[in-house]
Coordinates of N, CA and C in Angstrom, one line a residue:
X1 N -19.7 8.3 -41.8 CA -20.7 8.0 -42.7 C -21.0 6.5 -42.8
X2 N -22.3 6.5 -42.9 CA -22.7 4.6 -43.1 C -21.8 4.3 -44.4
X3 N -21.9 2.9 -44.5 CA -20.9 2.4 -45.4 C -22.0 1.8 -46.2
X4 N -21.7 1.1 -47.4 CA -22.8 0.4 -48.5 C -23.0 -0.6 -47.5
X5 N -21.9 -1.3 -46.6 CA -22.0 -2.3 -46.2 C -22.9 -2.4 -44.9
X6 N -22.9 -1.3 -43.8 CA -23.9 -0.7 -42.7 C -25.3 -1.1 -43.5
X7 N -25.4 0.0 -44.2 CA -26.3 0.0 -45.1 C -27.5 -1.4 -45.4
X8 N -27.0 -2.0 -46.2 CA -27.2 -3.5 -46.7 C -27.5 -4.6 -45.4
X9 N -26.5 -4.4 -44.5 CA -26.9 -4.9 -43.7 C -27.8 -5.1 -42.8
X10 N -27.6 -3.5 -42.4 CA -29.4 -3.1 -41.8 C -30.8 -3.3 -42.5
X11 N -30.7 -3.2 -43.8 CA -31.8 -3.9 -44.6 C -31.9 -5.5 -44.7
X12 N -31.1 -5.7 -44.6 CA -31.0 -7.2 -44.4 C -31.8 -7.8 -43.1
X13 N -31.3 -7.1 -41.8 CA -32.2 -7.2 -40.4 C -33.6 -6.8 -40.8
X14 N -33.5 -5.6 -41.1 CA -35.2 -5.3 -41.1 C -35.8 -6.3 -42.0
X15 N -35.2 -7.0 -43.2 CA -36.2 -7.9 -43.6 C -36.4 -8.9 -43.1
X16 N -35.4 -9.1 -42.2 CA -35.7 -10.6 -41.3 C -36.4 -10.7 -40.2
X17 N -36.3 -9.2 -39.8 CA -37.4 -9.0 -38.5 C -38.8 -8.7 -38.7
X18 N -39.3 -8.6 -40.5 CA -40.5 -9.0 -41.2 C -40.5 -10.0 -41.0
X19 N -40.0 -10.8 -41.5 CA -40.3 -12.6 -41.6 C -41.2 -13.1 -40.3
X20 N -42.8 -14.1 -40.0 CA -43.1 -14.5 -39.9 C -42.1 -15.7 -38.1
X21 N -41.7 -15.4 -37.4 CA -40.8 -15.6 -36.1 C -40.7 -16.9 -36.4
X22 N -39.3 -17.9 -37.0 CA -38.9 -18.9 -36.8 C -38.6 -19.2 -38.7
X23 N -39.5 -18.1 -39.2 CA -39.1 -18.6 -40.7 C -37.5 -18.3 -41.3
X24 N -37.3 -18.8 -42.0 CA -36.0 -18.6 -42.9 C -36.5 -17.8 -44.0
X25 N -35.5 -16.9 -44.0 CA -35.8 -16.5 -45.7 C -34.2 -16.5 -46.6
X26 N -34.6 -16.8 -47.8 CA -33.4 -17.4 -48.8 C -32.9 -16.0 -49.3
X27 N -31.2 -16.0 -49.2 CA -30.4 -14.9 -49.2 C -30.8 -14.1 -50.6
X28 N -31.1 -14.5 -52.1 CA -31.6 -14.4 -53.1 C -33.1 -13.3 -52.7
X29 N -33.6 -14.3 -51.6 CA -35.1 -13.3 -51.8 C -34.5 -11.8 -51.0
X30 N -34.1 -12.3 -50.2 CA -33.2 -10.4 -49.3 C -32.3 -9.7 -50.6
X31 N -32.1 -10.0 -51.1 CA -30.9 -9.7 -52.2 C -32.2 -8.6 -53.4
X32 N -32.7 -9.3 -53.9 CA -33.6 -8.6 -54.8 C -34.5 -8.1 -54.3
X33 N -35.3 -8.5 -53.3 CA -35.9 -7.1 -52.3 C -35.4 -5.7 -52.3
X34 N -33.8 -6.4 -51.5 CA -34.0 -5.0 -51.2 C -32.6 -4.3 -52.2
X35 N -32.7 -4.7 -53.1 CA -31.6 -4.0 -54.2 C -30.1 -4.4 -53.9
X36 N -29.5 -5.4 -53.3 CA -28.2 -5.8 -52.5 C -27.2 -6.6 -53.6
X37 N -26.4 -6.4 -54.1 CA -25.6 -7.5 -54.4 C -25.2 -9.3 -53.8
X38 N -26.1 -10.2 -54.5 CA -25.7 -11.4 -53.6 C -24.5 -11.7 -53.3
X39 N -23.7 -11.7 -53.8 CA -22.3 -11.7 -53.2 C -21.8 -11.1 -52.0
X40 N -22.2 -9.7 -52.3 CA -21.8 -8.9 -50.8 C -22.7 -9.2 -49.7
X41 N -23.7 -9.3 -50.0 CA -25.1 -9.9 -49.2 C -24.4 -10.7 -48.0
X42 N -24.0 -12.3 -49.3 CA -23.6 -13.4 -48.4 C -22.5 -13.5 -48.0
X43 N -21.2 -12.6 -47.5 CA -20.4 -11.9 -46.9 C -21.5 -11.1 -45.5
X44 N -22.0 -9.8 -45.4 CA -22.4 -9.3 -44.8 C -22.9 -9.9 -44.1
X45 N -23.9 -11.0 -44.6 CA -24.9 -12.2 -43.4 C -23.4 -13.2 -42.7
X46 N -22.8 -13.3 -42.9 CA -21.5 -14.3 -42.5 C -21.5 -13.6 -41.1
X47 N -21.0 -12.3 -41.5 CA -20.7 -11.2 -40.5 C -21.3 -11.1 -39.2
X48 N -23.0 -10.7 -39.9 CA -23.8 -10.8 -38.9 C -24.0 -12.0 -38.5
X49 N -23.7 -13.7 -38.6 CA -23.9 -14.4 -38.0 C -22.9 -14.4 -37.1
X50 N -21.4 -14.2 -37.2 CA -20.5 -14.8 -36.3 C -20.6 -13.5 -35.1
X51 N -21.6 -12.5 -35.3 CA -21.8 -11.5 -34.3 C -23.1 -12.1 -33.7
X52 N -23.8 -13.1 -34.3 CA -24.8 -13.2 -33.3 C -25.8 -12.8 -33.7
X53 N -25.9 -11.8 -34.5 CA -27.1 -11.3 -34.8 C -28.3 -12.1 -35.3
X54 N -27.7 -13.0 -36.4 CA -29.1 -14.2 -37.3 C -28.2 -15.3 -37.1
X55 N -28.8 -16.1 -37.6 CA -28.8 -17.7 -37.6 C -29.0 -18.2 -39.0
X56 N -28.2 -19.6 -39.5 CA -28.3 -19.6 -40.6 C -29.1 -21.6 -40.6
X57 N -29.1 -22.0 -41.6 CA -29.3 -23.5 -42.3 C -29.3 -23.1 -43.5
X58 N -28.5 -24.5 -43.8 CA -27.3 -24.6 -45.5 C -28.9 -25.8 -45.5
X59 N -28.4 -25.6 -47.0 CA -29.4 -26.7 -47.8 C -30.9 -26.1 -48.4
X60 N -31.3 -27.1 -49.2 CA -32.6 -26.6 -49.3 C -33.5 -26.0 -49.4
X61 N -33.9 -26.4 -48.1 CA -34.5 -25.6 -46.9 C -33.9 -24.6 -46.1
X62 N -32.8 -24.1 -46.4 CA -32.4 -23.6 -45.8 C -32.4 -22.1 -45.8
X63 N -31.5 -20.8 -45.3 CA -31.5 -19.5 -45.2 C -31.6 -19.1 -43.9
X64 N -31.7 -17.7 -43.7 CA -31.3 -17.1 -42.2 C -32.3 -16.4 -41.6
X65 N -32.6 -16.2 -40.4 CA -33.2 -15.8 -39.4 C -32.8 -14.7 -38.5
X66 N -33.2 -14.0 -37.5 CA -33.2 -13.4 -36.5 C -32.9 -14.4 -35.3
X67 N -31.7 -14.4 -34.8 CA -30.9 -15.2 -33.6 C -31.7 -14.9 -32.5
X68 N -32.6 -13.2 -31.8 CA -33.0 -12.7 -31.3 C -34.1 -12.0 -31.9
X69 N -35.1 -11.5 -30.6 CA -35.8 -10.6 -31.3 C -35.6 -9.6 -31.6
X70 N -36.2 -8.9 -32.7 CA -35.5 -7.4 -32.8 C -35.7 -6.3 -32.1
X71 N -36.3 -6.5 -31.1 CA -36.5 -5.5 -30.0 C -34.7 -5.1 -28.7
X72 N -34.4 -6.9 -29.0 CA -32.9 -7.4 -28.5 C -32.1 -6.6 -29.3
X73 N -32.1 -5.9 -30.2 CA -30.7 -5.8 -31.5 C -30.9 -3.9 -31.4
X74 N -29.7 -3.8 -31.0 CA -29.4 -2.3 -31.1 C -28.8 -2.1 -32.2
X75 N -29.2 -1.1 -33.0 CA -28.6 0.0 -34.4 C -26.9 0.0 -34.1
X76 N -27.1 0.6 -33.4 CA -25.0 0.8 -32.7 C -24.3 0.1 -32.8
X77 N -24.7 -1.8 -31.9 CA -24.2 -2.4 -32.0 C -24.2 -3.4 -33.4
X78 N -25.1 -3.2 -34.5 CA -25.0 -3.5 -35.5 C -23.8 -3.1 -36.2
X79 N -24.2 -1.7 -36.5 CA -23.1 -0.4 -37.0 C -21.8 -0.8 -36.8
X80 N -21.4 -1.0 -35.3 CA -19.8 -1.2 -35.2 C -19.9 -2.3 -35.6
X81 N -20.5 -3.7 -35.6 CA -19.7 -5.0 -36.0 C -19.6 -5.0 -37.8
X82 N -20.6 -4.2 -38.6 CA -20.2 -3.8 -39.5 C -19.7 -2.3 -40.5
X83 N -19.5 -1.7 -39.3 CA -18.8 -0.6 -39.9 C -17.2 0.3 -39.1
X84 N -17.2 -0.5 -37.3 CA -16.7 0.4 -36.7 C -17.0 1.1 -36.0
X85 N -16.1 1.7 -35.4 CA -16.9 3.0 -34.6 C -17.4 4.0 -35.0
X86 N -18.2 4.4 -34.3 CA -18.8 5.6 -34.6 C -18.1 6.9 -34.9
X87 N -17.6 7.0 -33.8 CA -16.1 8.1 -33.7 C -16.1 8.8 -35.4
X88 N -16.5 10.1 -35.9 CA -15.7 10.5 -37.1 C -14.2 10.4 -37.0
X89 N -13.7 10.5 -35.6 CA -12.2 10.7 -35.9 C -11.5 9.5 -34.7
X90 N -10.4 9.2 -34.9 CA -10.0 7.8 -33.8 C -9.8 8.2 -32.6
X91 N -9.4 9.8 -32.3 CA -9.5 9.9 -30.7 C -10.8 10.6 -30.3
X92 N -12.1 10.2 -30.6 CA -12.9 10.6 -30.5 C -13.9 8.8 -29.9
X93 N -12.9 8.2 -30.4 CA -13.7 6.7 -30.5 C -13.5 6.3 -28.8
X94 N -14.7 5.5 -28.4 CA -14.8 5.0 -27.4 C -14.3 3.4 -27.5
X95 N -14.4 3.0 -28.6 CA -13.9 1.3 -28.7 C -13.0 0.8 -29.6
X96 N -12.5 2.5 -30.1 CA -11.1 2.1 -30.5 C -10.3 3.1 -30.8
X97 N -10.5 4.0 -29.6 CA -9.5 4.8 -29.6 C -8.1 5.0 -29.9
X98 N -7.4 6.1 -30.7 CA -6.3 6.2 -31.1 C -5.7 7.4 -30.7
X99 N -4.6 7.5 -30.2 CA -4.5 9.2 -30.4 C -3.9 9.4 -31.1
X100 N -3.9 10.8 -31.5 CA -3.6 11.8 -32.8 C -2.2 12.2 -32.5
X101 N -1.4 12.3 -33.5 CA 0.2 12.6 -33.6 C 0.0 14.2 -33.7
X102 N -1.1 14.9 -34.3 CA -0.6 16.4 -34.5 C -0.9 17.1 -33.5
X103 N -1.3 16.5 -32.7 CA -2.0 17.8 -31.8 C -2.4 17.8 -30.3
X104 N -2.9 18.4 -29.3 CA -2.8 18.3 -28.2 C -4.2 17.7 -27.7
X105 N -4.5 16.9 -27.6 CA -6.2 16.2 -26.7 C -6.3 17.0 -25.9
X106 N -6.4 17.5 -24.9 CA -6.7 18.6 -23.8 C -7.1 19.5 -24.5
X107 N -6.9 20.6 -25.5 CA -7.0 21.9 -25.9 C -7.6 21.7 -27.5
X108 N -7.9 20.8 -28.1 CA -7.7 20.3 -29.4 C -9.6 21.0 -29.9
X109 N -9.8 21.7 -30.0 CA -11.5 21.7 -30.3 C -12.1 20.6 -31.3
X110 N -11.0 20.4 -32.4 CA -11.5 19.4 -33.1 C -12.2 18.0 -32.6
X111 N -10.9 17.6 -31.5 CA -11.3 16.6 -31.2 C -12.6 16.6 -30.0
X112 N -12.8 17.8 -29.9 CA -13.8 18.0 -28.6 C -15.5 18.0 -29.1
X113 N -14.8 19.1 -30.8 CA -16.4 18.9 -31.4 C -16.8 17.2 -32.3
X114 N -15.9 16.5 -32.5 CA -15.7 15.2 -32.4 C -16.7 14.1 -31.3
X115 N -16.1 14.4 -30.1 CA -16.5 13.9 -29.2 C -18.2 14.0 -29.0
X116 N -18.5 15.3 -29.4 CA -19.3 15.5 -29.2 C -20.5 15.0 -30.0
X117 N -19.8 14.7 -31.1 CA -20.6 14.1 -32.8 C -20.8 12.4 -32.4
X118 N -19.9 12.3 -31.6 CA -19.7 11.2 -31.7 C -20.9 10.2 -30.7
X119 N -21.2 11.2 -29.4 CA -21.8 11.3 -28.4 C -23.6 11.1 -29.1
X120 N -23.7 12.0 -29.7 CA -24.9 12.4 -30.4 C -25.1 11.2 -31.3
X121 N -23.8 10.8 -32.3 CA -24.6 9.4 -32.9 C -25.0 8.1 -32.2
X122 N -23.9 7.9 -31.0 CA -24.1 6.8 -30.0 C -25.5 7.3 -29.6
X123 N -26.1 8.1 -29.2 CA -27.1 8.2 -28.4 C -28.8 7.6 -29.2
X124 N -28.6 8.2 -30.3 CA -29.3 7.8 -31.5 C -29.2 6.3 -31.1
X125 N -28.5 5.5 -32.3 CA -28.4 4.3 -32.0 C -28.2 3.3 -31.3
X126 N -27.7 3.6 -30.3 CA -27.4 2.6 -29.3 C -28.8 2.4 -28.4
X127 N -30.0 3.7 -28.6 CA -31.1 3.7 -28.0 C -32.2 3.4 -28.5
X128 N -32.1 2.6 -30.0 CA -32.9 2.5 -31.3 C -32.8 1.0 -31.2
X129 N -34.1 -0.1 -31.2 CA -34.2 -1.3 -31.7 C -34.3 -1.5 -33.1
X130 N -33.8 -2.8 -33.2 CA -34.3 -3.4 -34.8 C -35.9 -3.0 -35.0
X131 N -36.7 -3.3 -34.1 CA -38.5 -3.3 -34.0 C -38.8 -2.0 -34.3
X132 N -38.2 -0.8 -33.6 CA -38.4 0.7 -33.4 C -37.6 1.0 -35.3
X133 N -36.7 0.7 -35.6 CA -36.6 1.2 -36.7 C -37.3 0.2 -38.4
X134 N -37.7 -0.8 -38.0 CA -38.7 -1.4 -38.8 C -39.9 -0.2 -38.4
X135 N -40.3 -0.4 -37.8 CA -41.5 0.2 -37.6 C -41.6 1.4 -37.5
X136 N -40.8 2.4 -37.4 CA -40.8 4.0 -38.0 C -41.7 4.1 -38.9
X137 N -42.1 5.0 -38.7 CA -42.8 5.7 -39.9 C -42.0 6.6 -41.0
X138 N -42.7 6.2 -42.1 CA -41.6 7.4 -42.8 C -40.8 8.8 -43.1
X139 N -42.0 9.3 -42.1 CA -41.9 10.7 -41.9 C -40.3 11.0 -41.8
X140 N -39.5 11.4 -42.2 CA -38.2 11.8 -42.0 C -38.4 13.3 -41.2
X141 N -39.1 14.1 -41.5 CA -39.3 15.4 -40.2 C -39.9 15.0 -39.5
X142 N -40.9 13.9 -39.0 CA -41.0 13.8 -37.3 C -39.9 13.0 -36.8
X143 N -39.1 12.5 -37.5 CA -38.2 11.8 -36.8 C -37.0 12.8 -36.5
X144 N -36.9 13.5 -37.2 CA -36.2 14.9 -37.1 C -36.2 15.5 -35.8
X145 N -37.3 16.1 -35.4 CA -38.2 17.1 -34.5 C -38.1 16.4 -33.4
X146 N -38.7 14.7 -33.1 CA -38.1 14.0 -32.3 C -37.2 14.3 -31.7
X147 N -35.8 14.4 -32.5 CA -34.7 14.3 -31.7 C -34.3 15.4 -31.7
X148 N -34.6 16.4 -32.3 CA -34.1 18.0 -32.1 C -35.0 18.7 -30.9
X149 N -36.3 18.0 -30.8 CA -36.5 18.5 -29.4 C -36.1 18.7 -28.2

């Protein structure tokens, strides 16, 4: 499951990949936009800077940007720098796999119907831009049907 912190953060990108290309916007105006705690905010943007994702300037004039375009920024690779892997379960994870003490990997269905969850959410996101999910529509059943086709 996304985390508050997934969450927040991906609203955080989509408001920056609104912003006007080269502008700053101040952590305060993302914060009350989009309903965010500033505190956890400016934690989360820390995150996403030392990942690369935005860019910051202290002062004044200052606040954060898009480091790249958001057509560059995959959903997935957001997700894991702030949530982890995808994996519901740790032997299921491709980038941080663990194995499981109770049970057998070979024969295990759990971990097979796992794999498979896991498969299905990489494929979603990892094939999703910042640009493609700003720009959705809101339809939540064509986006549905899309992928259930």
């Amino acid at each position: 499951m996304l985390t508050k912190k997934g969450k927040y953060g991906l609203k955080a990108l989509i408001h920056l990949s609104q912003m006007p290309e080269g502008q700053l916007a101040f952590v305060n105006d993302i914060a009350t936009t989009n309903n965010i705690p500033k505190k956890f905010l400016d934690a989360i943007l820390g995150e996403l800077r030392n990942a690369g994702f935005v860019q910051s300037r202290k002062g004044k004039d200052g606040g954060y940007r898009l480091s790249r375009s958001p057509a560059e920024i995959k959903i997935g690779h957001v997700v894991r720098v702030l949530d982890g892997p995808l994996a519901p379960i740790p032997c299921a994870s491709h980038t941080q796999y663990q194995r499981c003490e109770d049970c057998d990997e070979a024969t295990c269905q759990v971990r097979h119907m796992m794999l498979e969850v896991r498969h299905a959410i990489a494929s979603v996101l990892d094939n999703r831009s910042l640009a493609e999910m700003r720009d959705a529509a809101n339809d939540d059943v064509a986006a549905l049907l899309k992928y259930h086709a």
